[in-house]
Coordinates of C-alpha atoms in Angstrom, one line a residue:
Chain M
M1 CA -4.9 -36.6 -7.2
S2 CA -3.5 -35.2 -4.1
L3 CA 0.1 -35.9 -3.1
P4 CA 0.1 -34.5 0.4
L5 CA -3.3 -36.5 1.4
F6 CA -2.1 -39.5 -0.4
L7 CA 1.0 -39.1 1.2
A8 CA -0.5 -38.9 5.0
M9 CA -3.5 -40.8 4.2
M10 CA -1.3 -43.9 3.4
K11 CA 0.2 -43.2 7.4
S12 CA -2.9 -43.0 8.8
H13 CA -3.8 -45.9 6.7
G14 CA 0.1 -48.0 6.7
K15 CA -0.5 -49.3 10.1
L16 CA -3.6 -52.0 9.5
I17 CA -2.0 -52.5 6.2
A18 CA 1.4 -53.7 8.0
G19 CA -1.1 -55.8 10.4
F20 CA -1.8 -57.1 6.4
I21 CA 0.9 -57.9 5.2
Y22 CA 2.4 -59.6 8.2
G23 CA 0.4 -62.3 8.4
A24 CA -0.3 -62.4 4.8
A25 CA 3.6 -62.7 4.0
A26 CA 4.1 -64.9 7.5
Y27 CA 1.9 -67.7 6.3
I28 CA 2.5 -68.0 3.5
V29 CA 6.3 -68.4 3.6
L30 CA 5.1 -71.0 6.9
I31 CA 2.9 -73.3 4.5
I32 CA 5.7 -73.0 1.7
W33 CA 8.3 -74.7 4.4
I34 CA 5.9 -77.9 5.8
Y35 CA 5.1 -78.5 2.8
P36 CA 7.9 -81.5 1.6
S37 CA 6.9 -82.9 4.5
I38 CA 3.3 -83.2 3.4
A39 CA 4.3 -83.9 0.1
D40 CA 6.7 -87.1 1.1
M41 CA 3.6 -88.4 3.7
K42 CA 2.5 -91.6 2.1
G43 CA -0.8 -91.7 1.0
F44 CA -1.9 -88.4 1.7
N45 CA -3.3 -87.7 -2.1
D46 CA -5.3 -91.0 -1.2
M47 CA -6.6 -90.3 2.4
I48 CA -7.9 -87.1 -0.2
A49 CA -9.6 -88.8 -3.1
A50 CA -11.8 -90.6 -0.3
L51 CA -13.4 -87.0 0.5
P52 CA -16.0 -86.1 -0.9
E53 CA -15.9 -84.3 -4.3
G54 CA -17.3 -81.2 -2.9
M55 CA -15.4 -81.3 0.5
R56 CA -12.3 -81.6 -2.5
K57 CA -13.5 -79.0 -4.4
L58 CA -14.3 -76.8 -1.7
I59 CA -11.0 -76.6 0.1
G60 CA -9.0 -76.8 -3.5
M61 CA -7.9 -80.3 -3.7
E62 CA -9.4 -81.7 -6.8
N63 CA -7.5 -83.6 -7.4
G64 CA -4.7 -84.3 -4.9
I65 CA -2.1 -82.3 -4.2
N66 CA 0.9 -82.7 -7.6
S67 CA 3.2 -79.7 -7.2
L68 CA 4.4 -77.1 -5.1
S69 CA 2.0 -74.7 -6.6
D70 CA -1.5 -76.6 -7.3
Y71 CA -0.1 -76.4 -3.0
V72 CA -0.5 -73.3 -2.3
A73 CA -3.1 -72.4 -4.9
G74 CA -5.3 -74.0 -2.9
E75 CA -4.5 -74.1 0.6
F76 CA -3.0 -70.4 0.8
Y77 CA -5.0 -68.1 -2.2
G78 CA -8.2 -70.4 -2.2
M79 CA -8.7 -70.1 1.9
L80 CA -6.9 -67.7 4.2
F81 CA -5.4 -65.2 1.5
L82 CA -8.6 -64.8 0.7
I83 CA -10.5 -64.0 4.0
I84 CA -7.7 -62.0 4.2
L85 CA -7.9 -59.8 1.5
M86 CA -11.6 -59.6 1.3
V87 CA -11.7 -58.2 5.1
Y88 CA -8.7 -55.6 4.0
V89 CA -10.9 -54.5 0.7
I90 CA -14.5 -53.7 3.1
L91 CA -12.7 -52.4 6.3
T92 CA -10.6 -49.7 4.4
S93 CA -12.8 -48.8 1.6
T94 CA -15.1 -47.8 4.0
R95 CA -12.9 -45.9 5.8
V96 CA -11.7 -44.5 2.7
M97 CA -15.1 -42.7 2.9
A98 CA -17.9 -43.0 4.3
R99 CA -16.2 -42.5 7.7
L100 CA -14.8 -39.4 6.9
I101 CA -17.9 -38.4 4.9
D102 CA -20.0 -39.6 8.3
Q103 CA -17.8 -38.2 11.0
G104 CA -17.4 -34.2 9.0
S105 CA -13.0 -34.9 9.0
M106 CA -14.2 -34.8 4.3
A107 CA -15.6 -31.1 5.5
Y108 CA -12.1 -30.2 6.0
M109 CA -10.7 -32.1 2.6
L110 CA -13.1 -30.1 0.8
A111 CA -12.7 -26.8 2.4
T112 CA -9.5 -26.6 0.1
P113 CA -8.6 -26.2 -3.7
N114 CA -9.3 -29.6 -4.6
S115 CA -12.6 -30.7 -6.0
R116 CA -14.2 -33.7 -4.8
V117 CA -13.0 -35.4 -7.5
K118 CA -9.6 -34.9 -7.0
V119 CA -9.9 -36.1 -3.8
A120 CA -12.0 -39.3 -4.4
I121 CA -9.5 -39.9 -6.7
T122 CA -6.7 -39.6 -4.4
Q123 CA -8.9 -42.3 -1.7
A124 CA -9.1 -44.5 -3.8
A125 CA -5.4 -44.5 -4.8
V126 CA -4.8 -45.6 -1.6
L127 CA -7.3 -48.7 -1.0
L128 CA -5.8 -49.8 -4.2
T129 CA -2.7 -49.4 -3.8
G130 CA -2.5 -50.9 0.0
L131 CA -4.1 -53.4 -1.8
A132 CA -1.3 -53.6 -3.9
L133 CA 1.2 -53.6 -1.3
I134 CA -0.5 -57.0 0.4
V135 CA -0.7 -58.5 -2.8
G136 CA 3.0 -57.2 -3.8
F137 CA 4.4 -58.2 -0.5
T138 CA 3.4 -61.6 0.1
T139 CA 4.1 -62.8 -3.9
L140 CA 7.9 -61.5 -3.2
S141 CA 7.8 -63.6 0.0
G142 CA 6.3 -66.3 -1.3
I143 CA 8.6 -66.7 -4.4
A144 CA 11.7 -66.2 -2.1
A145 CA 10.3 -69.5 0.7
S146 CA 10.5 -71.7 -2.2
E147 CA 13.5 -71.0 -3.8
W148 CA 15.9 -70.6 0.1
L149 CA 13.4 -72.3 2.7
I150 CA 12.8 -75.2 0.5
Q151 CA 14.9 -77.3 -1.7
G152 CA 14.1 -80.0 -4.8
Y153 CA 10.6 -78.5 -5.2
Q154 CA 10.1 -75.7 -7.4
L155 CA 7.2 -73.1 -7.6
D156 CA 6.3 -72.5 -11.1
I157 CA 6.8 -68.5 -11.1
P158 CA 5.3 -66.4 -14.0
S159 CA 2.5 -69.0 -13.0
F160 CA 2.5 -67.4 -9.6
I161 CA 2.5 -64.0 -11.1
R162 CA 0.3 -64.2 -13.0
M163 CA -2.2 -65.6 -10.2
N164 CA -1.4 -62.7 -7.9
V165 CA -2.2 -60.4 -10.9
L166 CA -5.8 -62.1 -11.4
T167 CA -5.7 -61.9 -7.5
F168 CA -5.1 -58.5 -7.5
L169 CA -7.3 -58.1 -10.4
I170 CA -10.5 -59.4 -8.6
F171 CA -10.1 -57.8 -5.1
S172 CA -10.1 -54.3 -6.5
T173 CA -12.7 -54.9 -8.9
I174 CA -14.4 -56.3 -5.3
A175 CA -13.2 -52.8 -3.7
G176 CA -14.7 -51.2 -6.4
Y177 CA -18.5 -51.3 -5.2
C178 CA -17.9 -51.4 -2.1
F179 CA -15.6 -48.5 -2.5
F180 CA -19.1 -46.5 -4.9
I181 CA -21.2 -48.1 -1.6
S182 CA -19.1 -46.3 1.0
S183 CA -19.1 -42.7 -1.1
V184 CA -22.8 -42.6 -1.6
S185 CA -23.0 -43.6 3.0
N186 CA -24.2 -41.3 5.1
D187 CA -22.6 -43.4 7.8
E188 CA -20.3 -45.1 8.3
K189 CA -21.9 -49.0 9.6
K190 CA -24.4 -49.1 7.4
A191 CA -21.8 -49.3 4.5
L192 CA -19.7 -51.2 6.2
G193 CA -22.2 -53.4 6.7
I194 CA -23.7 -53.5 2.6
S195 CA -20.5 -54.0 1.8
A196 CA -19.9 -57.1 3.1
G197 CA -22.9 -58.5 3.4
I198 CA -23.2 -58.3 -0.9
T199 CA -19.5 -60.0 -0.4
L200 CA -20.3 -62.9 1.6
L201 CA -23.5 -64.1 0.0
F202 CA -20.8 -64.3 -3.3
Y203 CA -18.2 -65.8 -1.3
M204 CA -21.4 -68.7 0.6
L205 CA -23.2 -68.8 -3.5
N206 CA -19.3 -69.8 -4.5
M207 CA -19.1 -72.2 -2.4
A208 CA -22.4 -73.7 -2.3
G209 CA -21.8 -73.2 -5.9
K210 CA -18.5 -75.8 -5.8
L211 CA -21.1 -78.4 -3.5
S212 CA -22.0 -79.7 -6.0
E213 CA -23.1 -80.6 -9.5
K214 CA -26.6 -79.0 -8.5
T215 CA -26.3 -76.8 -7.1
E216 CA -23.4 -75.3 -10.1
W217 CA -26.0 -72.4 -11.0
M218 CA -25.1 -70.0 -7.8
L219 CA -21.9 -70.3 -9.4
N220 CA -22.8 -67.0 -12.0
F221 CA -23.9 -65.1 -9.1
S222 CA -20.6 -64.9 -7.5
I223 CA -17.7 -62.6 -8.3
F224 CA -15.6 -65.3 -6.9
K225 CA -16.5 -67.4 -10.1
W226 CA -13.6 -65.9 -12.1
Y227 CA -11.9 -66.9 -8.0
D228 CA -9.9 -70.0 -8.8
P229 CA -6.5 -70.0 -7.7
V230 CA -6.1 -73.9 -8.3
K231 CA -7.5 -73.4 -12.3
L232 CA -5.1 -70.3 -12.5
I233 CA -2.0 -71.3 -11.3
N234 CA -2.3 -75.0 -13.8
N235 CA -3.7 -72.4 -16.9
E236 CA -6.4 -73.9 -16.8
M237 CA -8.5 -70.8 -17.1
D238 CA -8.2 -67.8 -20.1
A239 CA -6.7 -65.4 -17.7
I240 CA -5.9 -62.5 -19.7
W241 CA -9.5 -62.6 -21.3
I242 CA -10.3 -62.5 -17.1
G243 CA -7.6 -60.1 -16.7
C244 CA -9.7 -57.6 -19.1
S245 CA -12.4 -58.4 -18.3
L246 CA -11.6 -56.8 -13.7
S247 CA -10.1 -54.6 -15.2
I248 CA -12.1 -53.3 -17.2
S249 CA -15.1 -54.1 -14.0
T250 CA -12.8 -52.2 -11.7
F251 CA -12.7 -48.8 -13.9
L252 CA -15.8 -48.6 -14.7
L253 CA -16.5 -49.2 -10.9
F254 CA -14.8 -46.8 -9.6
M255 CA -15.5 -44.5 -12.2
V256 CA -18.9 -44.4 -11.2
S257 CA -18.1 -43.8 -8.3
V258 CA -16.4 -41.0 -8.4
I259 CA -19.3 -39.5 -9.6
V260 CA -21.9 -40.6 -8.3
F261 CA -20.3 -39.4 -4.8
K262 CA -19.3 -35.4 -7.3
N263 CA -23.0 -35.0 -7.7
R264 CA -24.7 -36.1 -4.3
N265 CA -25.3 -34.2 -1.1
L266 CA -23.0 -33.7 2.0
P267 CA -24.0 -33.5 5.1
L268 CA -20.8 -32.3 6.7
Chain R
M1 CA -19.4 -11.0 -2.5
I2 CA -21.7 -13.4 -1.2
I3 CA -24.7 -14.1 -1.7
V4 CA -27.8 -15.9 -2.1
K5 CA -30.8 -15.7 -3.9
G6 CA -34.0 -17.5 -3.9
L7 CA -32.3 -20.1 -2.0
S8 CA -34.5 -23.2 -1.6
K9 CA -34.3 -27.7 -0.2
R10 CA -36.3 -29.2 1.5
F11 CA -35.7 -32.2 3.7
T12 CA -39.2 -32.3 4.5
E13 CA -41.8 -30.1 4.4
E14 CA -41.4 -28.7 7.6
K15 CA -37.5 -28.7 7.4
G16 CA -35.5 -28.0 4.7
L17 CA -34.4 -23.9 3.9
F18 CA -36.6 -21.7 2.2
D19 CA -36.6 -19.2 -0.6
L20 CA -33.3 -17.7 1.3
N21 CA -32.5 -14.4 -0.2
F22 CA -29.3 -12.2 1.1
E23 CA -26.0 -10.3 0.4
V24 CA -23.2 -9.7 2.0
Q25 CA -20.6 -6.7 0.6
K26 CA -16.8 -6.8 0.2
G27 CA -15.7 -5.4 4.1
E28 CA -18.6 -6.9 6.2
V29 CA -18.9 -8.8 9.2
F30 CA -22.4 -10.9 8.8
G31 CA -24.1 -12.2 11.3
Y32 CA -26.2 -15.0 11.2
I33 CA -28.8 -16.1 13.6
G34 CA -31.4 -18.4 14.6
P35 CA -32.5 -21.2 17.5
N36 CA -30.5 -24.7 17.1
G37 CA -32.0 -26.6 13.8
A38 CA -32.9 -23.6 11.6
G39 CA -31.1 -23.7 9.2
K40 CA -27.9 -22.2 9.6
S41 CA -25.7 -24.8 9.1
T42 CA -27.6 -26.2 5.6
T43 CA -26.9 -23.0 4.2
I44 CA -23.3 -23.0 4.8
R45 CA -23.1 -26.1 3.4
H46 CA -24.6 -24.9 0.5
L47 CA -22.1 -21.8 0.6
M48 CA -19.4 -24.4 0.6
G49 CA -21.3 -26.4 -1.4
F50 CA -21.6 -29.6 -0.3
M51 CA -25.0 -29.2 -1.1
K52 CA -26.7 -28.7 -3.5
P53 CA -29.6 -26.5 -4.1
D54 CA -33.7 -27.7 -5.3
S55 CA -33.6 -24.5 -7.1
G56 CA -32.1 -20.8 -6.5
H57 CA -28.6 -20.7 -6.2
S58 CA -26.1 -19.4 -4.1
S59 CA -22.2 -17.6 -5.1
I60 CA -19.4 -15.9 -3.3
D61 CA -16.7 -13.2 -5.1
G62 CA -19.2 -14.3 -8.3
M63 CA -18.8 -17.6 -8.4
D64 CA -21.5 -20.1 -8.1
C65 CA -21.4 -22.1 -5.1
W66 CA -21.9 -25.8 -6.2
N67 CA -20.4 -25.5 -9.4
N68 CA -16.9 -23.8 -8.7
A69 CA -16.8 -25.1 -4.8
A70 CA -12.8 -26.3 -5.8
R71 CA -11.7 -22.6 -7.1
I72 CA -14.0 -20.8 -4.6
Q73 CA -12.1 -21.9 -2.3
E74 CA -8.9 -21.0 -2.7
Q75 CA -9.9 -17.6 -1.7
T76 CA -11.6 -18.8 1.2
G77 CA -11.9 -20.5 4.9
Y78 CA -14.5 -22.4 6.4
L79 CA -14.7 -23.3 9.8
P80 CA -17.5 -26.1 10.4
G81 CA -20.1 -25.6 13.2
E82 CA -18.9 -29.2 14.1
I83 CA -15.1 -30.6 14.4
V84 CA -14.0 -33.5 13.2
F85 CA -10.0 -34.2 11.9
L86 CA -8.1 -37.1 10.4
E87 CA -7.8 -39.5 13.1
G88 CA -4.1 -40.3 14.1
M89 CA -2.7 -36.8 14.0
T90 CA -1.1 -33.6 15.9
G91 CA -2.2 -30.8 15.2
L92 CA 0.7 -29.4 13.3
G93 CA 0.4 -32.2 11.2
F94 CA -2.5 -31.5 10.5
L95 CA -1.5 -28.0 10.4
S96 CA 0.7 -28.9 8.1
L97 CA -1.6 -31.3 5.5
V98 CA -4.3 -28.3 4.9
Q99 CA -1.2 -26.1 3.8
K100 CA 0.3 -28.7 2.1
M101 CA -3.5 -28.9 -0.2
R102 CA -3.5 -25.5 -0.5
K103 CA -0.2 -25.5 -2.1
Q104 CA 0.7 -23.0 0.8
T105 CA 4.3 -22.5 0.9
S106 CA 4.5 -19.7 3.7
T107 CA 3.8 -20.4 7.7
K108 CA 4.3 -17.3 9.0
R109 CA 0.9 -16.3 9.8
R110 CA 0.2 -19.8 10.6
D111 CA 2.8 -19.6 14.0
E112 CA 1.8 -16.3 14.2
L113 CA -2.4 -17.3 14.7
I114 CA -1.1 -20.3 17.0
E115 CA 0.8 -18.5 19.3
R116 CA -2.0 -16.1 19.2
F117 CA -4.4 -19.1 20.9
Q118 CA -1.8 -20.4 23.2
L119 CA -1.8 -23.9 21.4
D120 CA -0.1 -26.5 21.6
V121 CA -0.2 -27.6 18.7
K122 CA 2.7 -31.1 19.7
A123 CA -0.5 -32.4 21.0
P124 CA -1.8 -35.2 18.9
I125 CA -5.3 -34.3 17.9
R126 CA -7.8 -37.0 19.9
K127 CA -6.4 -36.1 23.1
M128 CA -7.5 -32.2 22.5
S129 CA -10.3 -30.7 24.3
K130 CA -13.2 -29.2 22.6
G131 CA -12.1 -25.7 22.6
M132 CA -8.0 -27.0 21.5
K133 CA -9.9 -28.6 18.6
Q134 CA -11.7 -25.4 18.0
K135 CA -8.2 -23.0 18.1
V136 CA -7.0 -25.9 15.1
G137 CA -10.6 -25.4 13.5
I138 CA -10.2 -21.4 13.2
I139 CA -6.2 -21.8 12.7
A140 CA -6.6 -23.8 9.5
A141 CA -9.3 -21.4 8.5
F142 CA -7.3 -18.3 9.3
M143 CA -4.0 -18.8 8.2
H144 CA -3.9 -18.7 4.4
E145 CA -5.8 -15.3 4.7
P146 CA -8.5 -15.7 2.9
Q147 CA -10.8 -13.0 1.6
V148 CA -14.1 -15.1 2.7
L149 CA -14.5 -16.8 6.0
I150 CA -17.8 -18.7 6.7
L151 CA -17.3 -19.7 9.6
D152 CA -20.0 -22.0 12.1
E153 CA -20.8 -21.1 15.5
P154 CA -16.8 -19.9 15.8
T155 CA -16.4 -19.3 19.7
S156 CA -18.5 -22.6 21.2
G157 CA -16.1 -23.9 23.4
L158 CA -14.0 -21.1 23.6
D159 CA -12.8 -20.1 27.8
P160 CA -14.5 -16.1 27.6
L161 CA -10.4 -15.2 27.5
M162 CA -10.6 -17.1 24.0
Q163 CA -12.8 -16.0 22.5
R164 CA -11.5 -12.7 23.3
V165 CA -8.5 -12.8 21.0
F166 CA -11.0 -14.4 18.2
I167 CA -13.5 -11.5 18.9
D168 CA -10.0 -9.0 18.4
L169 CA -8.7 -11.8 15.4
I170 CA -12.2 -11.3 13.8
L171 CA -11.8 -7.3 14.0
E172 CA -8.7 -7.1 12.2
E173 CA -9.8 -8.9 10.0
K174 CA -12.8 -6.6 8.7
Q175 CA -10.1 -3.5 9.0
N176 CA -8.2 -6.2 6.3
N177 CA -11.7 -6.1 3.8
K178 CA -12.7 -9.1 4.8
T179 CA -15.3 -10.6 4.7
I180 CA -17.3 -12.3 7.0
L181 CA -19.9 -14.3 7.4
M182 CA -20.3 -16.1 10.9
S183 CA -23.4 -18.2 12.8
S184 CA -23.8 -17.8 15.8
H185 CA -26.8 -18.1 18.7
S186 CA -25.3 -16.0 20.7
F187 CA -26.6 -12.6 20.6
Q188 CA -23.6 -11.0 21.6
E189 CA -20.5 -12.3 20.5
I190 CA -23.1 -10.8 17.2
E191 CA -23.7 -7.4 18.5
R192 CA -19.9 -7.0 19.1
T193 CA -18.8 -7.6 15.4
C194 CA -21.1 -7.6 12.9
D195 CA -22.5 -5.0 10.4
S196 CA -25.6 -6.5 10.2
A197 CA -27.4 -9.4 10.2
G198 CA -29.8 -12.1 9.6
I199 CA -32.3 -14.0 11.7
I200 CA -33.2 -17.5 10.7
K201 CA -36.0 -19.8 11.6
D202 CA -37.1 -22.7 10.3
G203 CA -35.3 -22.3 7.3
K204 CA -36.4 -18.8 6.8
L205 CA -34.8 -15.3 6.9
V206 CA -37.4 -14.3 9.5
A207 CA -35.6 -10.1 8.9
L208 CA -32.3 -9.1 7.5
E209 CA -30.7 -6.0 9.3
D210 CA -27.7 -3.9 10.6
M211 CA -26.4 -4.1 13.6
H212 CA -27.7 -0.4 14.8
R213 CA -31.8 -1.6 14.2
L214 CA -30.2 -5.3 15.5
R215 CA -30.6 -2.9 19.0
T216 CA -33.0 -1.2 18.5
V217 CA -35.6 -4.3 19.0
Q218 CA -33.1 -6.2 21.0
R219 CA -35.7 -7.2 24.4
R220 CA -33.4 -7.1 27.9
V221 CA -34.5 -7.4 31.4
F222 CA -32.9 -6.4 34.0
E223 CA -33.6 -6.9 37.8
V224 CA -34.0 -4.2 39.4
K225 CA -33.9 -4.0 43.2
V226 CA -34.3 -0.2 45.3
K227 CA -34.0 0.3 48.8
S228 CA -37.8 1.7 49.5
E229 CA -40.9 1.7 48.5
N230 CA -41.4 5.0 47.4
D231 CA -39.3 3.6 44.4
M232 CA -40.8 1.1 43.8
N233 CA -43.9 2.7 43.3
T234 CA -41.9 4.6 40.9
I235 CA -40.7 2.1 38.6
L236 CA -44.5 0.5 38.4
H237 CA -46.0 3.0 37.3
S238 CA -43.5 4.4 35.3
N239 CA -44.5 4.1 31.0
L240 CA -41.6 0.8 31.5
D241 CA -43.2 -2.8 30.9
T242 CA -42.4 -4.1 34.5
E243 CA -42.8 -7.2 36.3
V244 CA -42.8 -7.4 40.0
K245 CA -40.5 -10.4 41.1
G246 CA -40.0 -10.3 45.3
E247 CA -40.2 -7.8 48.4
R248 CA -38.3 -4.9 46.0
T249 CA -37.2 -5.5 43.6
V250 CA -39.0 -5.3 40.1
H251 CA -38.4 -7.0 36.6
V252 CA -38.4 -4.6 33.6
T253 CA -38.2 -5.0 29.7
V254 CA -36.0 -2.6 28.2
Q255 CA -36.5 -2.3 24.3
G256 CA -35.5 0.4 22.6
N257 CA -35.6 3.0 25.2
D258 CA -32.8 2.5 27.6
Q259 CA -32.5 6.2 27.9
E260 CA -36.5 5.9 29.5
F261 CA -35.7 3.9 31.8
L262 CA -31.7 5.5 32.7
Q263 CA -33.8 8.4 33.5
L264 CA -36.3 6.5 36.1
L265 CA -34.0 4.6 37.9
S266 CA -31.4 7.9 38.2
G267 CA -34.4 8.9 40.6
C268 CA -34.4 6.5 42.7
E269 CA -32.1 5.0 45.0
V270 CA -31.0 1.1 43.2
Q271 CA -29.0 -1.2 45.7
H272 CA -28.9 -3.7 43.1
I273 CA -28.9 -4.6 39.4
D274 CA -28.0 -8.1 37.1
T275 CA -29.0 -8.5 33.3
R276 CA -30.7 -11.6 33.2
P277 CA -28.8 -14.1 31.1
Q278 CA -31.6 -14.5 27.6
D279 CA -31.5 -17.1 25.3
L280 CA -32.6 -15.9 21.9
E281 CA -36.4 -16.2 21.8
D282 CA -35.8 -14.2 24.4
I283 CA -34.0 -12.1 21.8
F284 CA -35.7 -11.8 18.8
M285 CA -39.0 -11.9 20.3
H286 CA -40.1 -9.4 18.4
Y287 CA -39.2 -10.8 14.6
Y288 CA -40.4 -14.4 15.9
D289 CA -43.5 -12.6 17.4
R290 CA -44.4 -10.9 13.9
R291 CA -44.1 -13.9 12.5
E292 CA -46.6 -16.0 14.2
V293 CA -48.9 -12.9 13.4
T294 CA -48.7 -13.8 9.7
K295 CA -49.0 -17.4 10.4

């Protein structure tokens, strides 16, 4: 890794990352803040129970709202945060490689005595550091809001942190294949399109799979099968096993990307 | 210092590089000339290790350009043909990033070059004109005092004054025994600086000559306006290649026989003389013709 390049890239991506952090942190604080009024509302769970099962699964409220943890996991991690991270990962993975190759500024980095492997690892580090920062700040904001902003409701902090770690890992894996696409592309727009296409397909398979029992098989083709925040926070998934396999696939995806990038022709 | 041996890279049947061979000695300035799309930049991409040849190989200072790309960069300065920098940086920010990536600490040469090219380094790069960006690129290529310089169309975008500054810089580096390969489609630029030149067309090297020899085959067309019909006849009846262009105006093509042309004119009363601006095809007609014949 080249530290000067890493710092320069972090600086140029800083605004984007800060924007995502601001959006995610503000939203999680907001929904934690309004939790007491929802929890106190009589008949809310009855109303949820009246919805069709598929619908309940989709909005992350299979069993209604029983705790603050359930509520945060279903309402924030299952929906908005997922979209925020998807957008960040797709955009940034395209920017750190394909854009530099497409525009030609990659030529300047490779015209210094830094190997392609070193440059690619640095760019991957920028992508993952940004992701870690967004998830990290959101975790802290969530914990802080639940501790200080509301009274009488407890967030299960160890489970909450574990869920965040898995959120980071699942999006690292997504970042992994997006980074691969970005590393092999000459065209920025094409890389963006393919990454977004694959990820949206996964997302749609996930939605369709949750709708009814007949479509449940579709879940098996989606990476989001491993990402079920409500189950995660309630310890209903084997977090260690999932975490390990996600880490390994992330590592393999990035490694393959770097190797392919090392051996390809660059139109610089 | 720079060796290209049997380098081939096929994009399509027609496009690519086909069995390219040339060598640049240490301390030599090599001009690489050819029309757009002939394969100049593709050759340079191979030298920089951006592309892997289908067959053959190239090396700089004994190191293979593909396998040792990063190590070669320690002693090499590179100016890309199309200059795009990282976004959101100032000129100085970019130059110091490149310096840090090179682990270079001395800024003496950098500041000297900034002074020389009168570059406003505080300006954000996205607001810079093409010429200013070109200056940033030139400084980035020269500031670590490399032994080998690879310059892809270095003067494009520079105004005539800065072109002079650049040519002086090249001549100075030549004095310091640096090895320079520069591509260009301007013969004038190459003529003033290079010791030898390679001419490439459609991915094939059509000529590899020293500069002196090139000058003798270079064709120049002079537009001469004389004072009387008598002089006109003298010119038309000489051994030179002539073409009547108007009243008392004639185009004379000179190719190596400058002396003869001058002697002829000294006998005439010349009212006006001018050289026609020429394109590369014109200048190297000699070589291109020969290639057509061998086809």
